[in-house]
Coordinates of C-alpha atoms and ligand atoms in Angstrom, one line a residue:
M1 CA 109.2 184.5 103.1
S2 CA 110.1 183.1 106.4
E3 CA 111.3 179.6 106.0
K4 CA 110.7 177.2 108.9
N5 CA 113.6 175.5 110.7
K6 CA 114.4 171.8 110.8
A7 CA 115.2 170.5 114.2
V8 CA 116.6 167.4 115.9
F9 CA 115.1 166.8 119.3
L10 CA 117.9 165.1 121.2
D11 CA 117.4 163.0 124.3
M12 CA 120.1 163.4 127.0
Q13 CA 121.0 160.3 129.1
G14 CA 121.8 157.3 127.0
T15 CA 121.8 159.3 123.8
L16 CA 124.4 162.1 124.3
G17 CA 126.2 160.4 127.2
G18 CA 125.8 158.3 130.3
T19 CA 124.1 154.9 130.5
G20 CA 120.5 155.9 130.0
I21 CA 119.2 155.2 133.5
D22 CA 121.8 157.1 135.5
D23 CA 121.2 160.3 137.3
I24 CA 123.0 163.3 135.8
S25 CA 125.7 163.9 138.5
N26 CA 128.3 162.0 136.5
F27 CA 126.9 162.8 133.1
D28 CA 129.3 163.8 130.4
F29 CA 129.2 163.7 126.6
Y30 CA 130.2 160.7 124.6
P31 CA 133.1 162.0 122.4
F32 CA 131.1 161.4 119.2
A33 CA 128.1 163.3 120.6
I34 CA 129.9 166.6 120.4
E35 CA 130.8 165.8 116.8
A36 CA 127.1 164.9 116.1
I37 CA 125.9 168.3 117.5
K38 CA 128.6 170.1 115.5
E39 CA 127.4 168.4 112.3
L40 CA 123.9 169.6 113.0
N41 CA 125.1 173.2 113.6
R42 CA 127.1 173.1 110.4
N43 CA 124.1 172.1 108.4
D44 CA 121.7 174.6 109.9
I45 CA 119.6 172.0 111.6
L46 CA 118.6 173.1 115.1
A47 CA 120.0 170.9 117.9
V48 CA 117.4 171.0 120.7
L49 CA 117.9 169.1 123.9
T50 CA 114.6 167.7 125.3
T51 CA 115.0 165.8 128.5
N52 CA 112.8 164.2 131.2
Q53 CA 114.2 164.8 134.7
S54 CA 111.6 163.5 137.1
N55 CA 114.3 163.4 139.8
I56 CA 113.7 167.2 140.1
S57 CA 110.1 166.7 141.1
R58 CA 111.0 163.8 143.3
G59 CA 113.5 166.0 145.1
Y60 CA 116.6 163.9 144.2
L61 CA 118.0 166.6 141.9
S62 CA 117.8 170.3 142.4
Q63 CA 116.9 172.7 139.6
K64 CA 120.3 174.3 140.3
D65 CA 122.2 171.1 139.9
F66 CA 120.5 170.5 136.6
D67 CA 121.2 174.1 135.5
D68 CA 124.8 173.8 136.5
K69 CA 125.2 170.6 134.5
I70 CA 123.6 172.2 131.4
L71 CA 126.1 175.1 131.8
F72 CA 129.0 172.6 132.0
L73 CA 127.7 170.9 128.8
K74 CA 127.2 174.2 127.0
R75 CA 130.7 175.3 127.9
K76 CA 132.1 172.0 126.6
L77 CA 130.2 172.4 123.3
C78 CA 131.4 176.0 123.0
E79 CA 135.1 174.9 123.5
N80 CA 134.5 172.5 120.6
G81 CA 132.8 175.0 118.3
A82 CA 129.3 173.6 118.8
H83 CA 126.1 174.6 120.5
F84 CA 122.6 173.7 121.5
D85 CA 119.9 175.8 119.9
G86 CA 117.6 175.1 122.8
V87 CA 117.4 173.2 126.1
Y88 CA 114.0 172.0 127.4
C89 CA 113.4 170.0 130.5
C90 CA 110.4 168.3 132.0
P91 CA 111.0 168.1 135.7
H92 CA 107.8 166.2 136.5
T93 CA 106.8 162.7 137.5
K94 CA 103.8 160.9 136.0
E95 CA 101.8 161.8 139.1
D96 CA 102.2 165.5 138.4
N97 CA 100.0 165.0 135.3
C98 CA 102.0 167.5 133.2
S99 CA 101.8 167.7 129.5
C100 CA 105.5 167.8 128.8
K101 CA 106.9 164.5 130.1
K102 CA 108.0 162.6 127.0
P103 CA 106.2 160.9 125.1
L104 CA 103.7 163.8 125.8
T105 CA 104.3 166.6 123.4
G106 CA 104.5 169.7 125.6
M107 CA 108.2 170.3 125.2
V108 CA 108.2 169.8 121.4
D109 CA 105.0 172.0 121.0
K110 CA 106.8 174.8 122.9
V111 CA 110.0 174.5 120.7
V112 CA 107.9 174.4 117.5
K113 CA 106.4 177.8 118.5
E114 CA 109.4 179.4 120.0
L115 CA 111.9 178.3 117.2
N116 CA 109.5 178.2 114.2
I117 CA 110.0 174.5 113.5
D118 CA 108.8 172.4 110.6
V119 CA 108.0 169.4 112.7
K120 CA 107.2 167.0 109.9
N121 CA 110.7 167.5 108.6
S122 CA 112.3 167.2 112.0
F123 CA 113.6 164.2 114.0
V124 CA 113.6 162.8 117.6
V125 CA 116.7 160.9 118.5
G126 CA 116.7 158.8 121.7
D127 CA 117.5 155.5 123.3
M128 CA 114.1 154.8 124.9
G129 CA 111.4 153.6 122.6
M130 CA 108.5 154.2 124.9
S131 CA 109.4 157.9 125.4
D132 CA 111.5 159.0 122.4
I133 CA 110.0 157.0 119.5
V134 CA 106.5 157.4 120.8
L135 CA 107.1 161.1 121.1
A136 CA 108.2 161.3 117.5
R137 CA 104.9 159.6 116.4
N138 CA 102.9 161.9 118.7
V139 CA 104.3 165.1 117.1
G140 CA 104.6 163.7 113.5
A141 CA 108.4 163.8 113.3
K142 CA 110.7 161.0 112.4
G143 CA 112.0 158.8 115.2
I144 CA 115.5 157.4 115.4
L145 CA 116.4 154.9 118.1
V146 CA 120.1 154.8 119.1
L147 CA 121.6 151.6 120.5
T148 CA 123.6 153.4 123.2
G149 CA 122.1 153.8 126.7
V150 CA 119.0 151.6 127.0
G151 CA 118.6 151.4 123.2
K152 CA 119.3 147.7 123.0
G153 CA 116.9 147.0 125.9
S154 CA 114.3 149.0 124.1
L155 CA 114.5 146.5 121.2
S156 CA 114.4 143.4 123.5
E157 CA 113.1 143.2 127.0
F158 CA 111.3 146.6 126.8
R159 CA 109.9 146.2 123.3
H160 CA 106.4 145.6 124.7
T161 CA 106.4 149.1 126.2
W162 CA 106.2 150.6 122.6
E163 CA 105.1 147.6 120.7
Q164 CA 102.6 149.5 118.4
Y165 CA 105.4 151.7 117.2
E166 CA 108.4 151.4 114.9
A167 CA 111.5 153.6 114.7
D168 CA 112.1 155.1 111.2
Y169 CA 115.8 154.2 111.7
I170 CA 118.0 152.4 114.2
A171 CA 121.4 153.9 114.6
E172 CA 124.5 152.7 116.4
N173 CA 124.8 156.0 118.1
V174 CA 123.8 159.7 117.8
L175 CA 126.6 160.5 115.3
E176 CA 125.4 157.7 113.0
A177 CA 121.8 159.0 113.5
V178 CA 122.9 162.5 112.5
K179 CA 124.6 161.2 109.4
W180 CA 121.4 159.4 108.4
I181 CA 119.4 162.6 109.0
L182 CA 121.8 164.6 106.8
K183 CA 121.6 162.0 104.1
T184 CA 117.8 161.9 104.3
S185 CA 117.5 165.7 104.3
N186 CA 119.6 166.0 101.2
E187 CA 117.7 163.4 99.3
N188 CA 114.4 165.2 100.2
S189 CA 115.6 168.6 99.1
I190 CA 116.7 167.5 95.6
Ligands
LIG1 MG1 117.6 158.4 127.3
LIG2 ZN1 106.5 167.8 132.6

């Protein structure tokens, strides 16, 4: 019997580091983000980075600079005994009419196939309601909004951009989000 994997689809800027609206040149992990990923690894929940990087299509960020940054982050995780199970990036702008720019489901659809994911028992964690929480709804996963990055703005001045949606949980940060996920997962498996 092949059992399906549970995954957490992690947003990058504003969730794992940075301010949420910054470009990635100065991006580095929040210290607690490494711990959060480590907790997922320990509990056999796949940690999958899913990020929109429209600056690539706009020509402000090269694919190589993005790849180099990911390599830097992977090394840092490795030094701390943690890892990503997958890294998926949408390089497009809205005008490119792709199917992968969050909240569209292209990236998650791909992960579900490639990594054999049980999407109903999986989670999207992010700081932007209109992309991360709406994505969770679009794929049928649970959505957790973090208050780092633009998370607080998502609940106030930008609430109208995802007003028909609710987060399943609102967490201070990604580590608290992961703790909630582990608690929820354990309750469901009893
Ligand atoms: Mg973000
Ligand atoms: Zn795309």
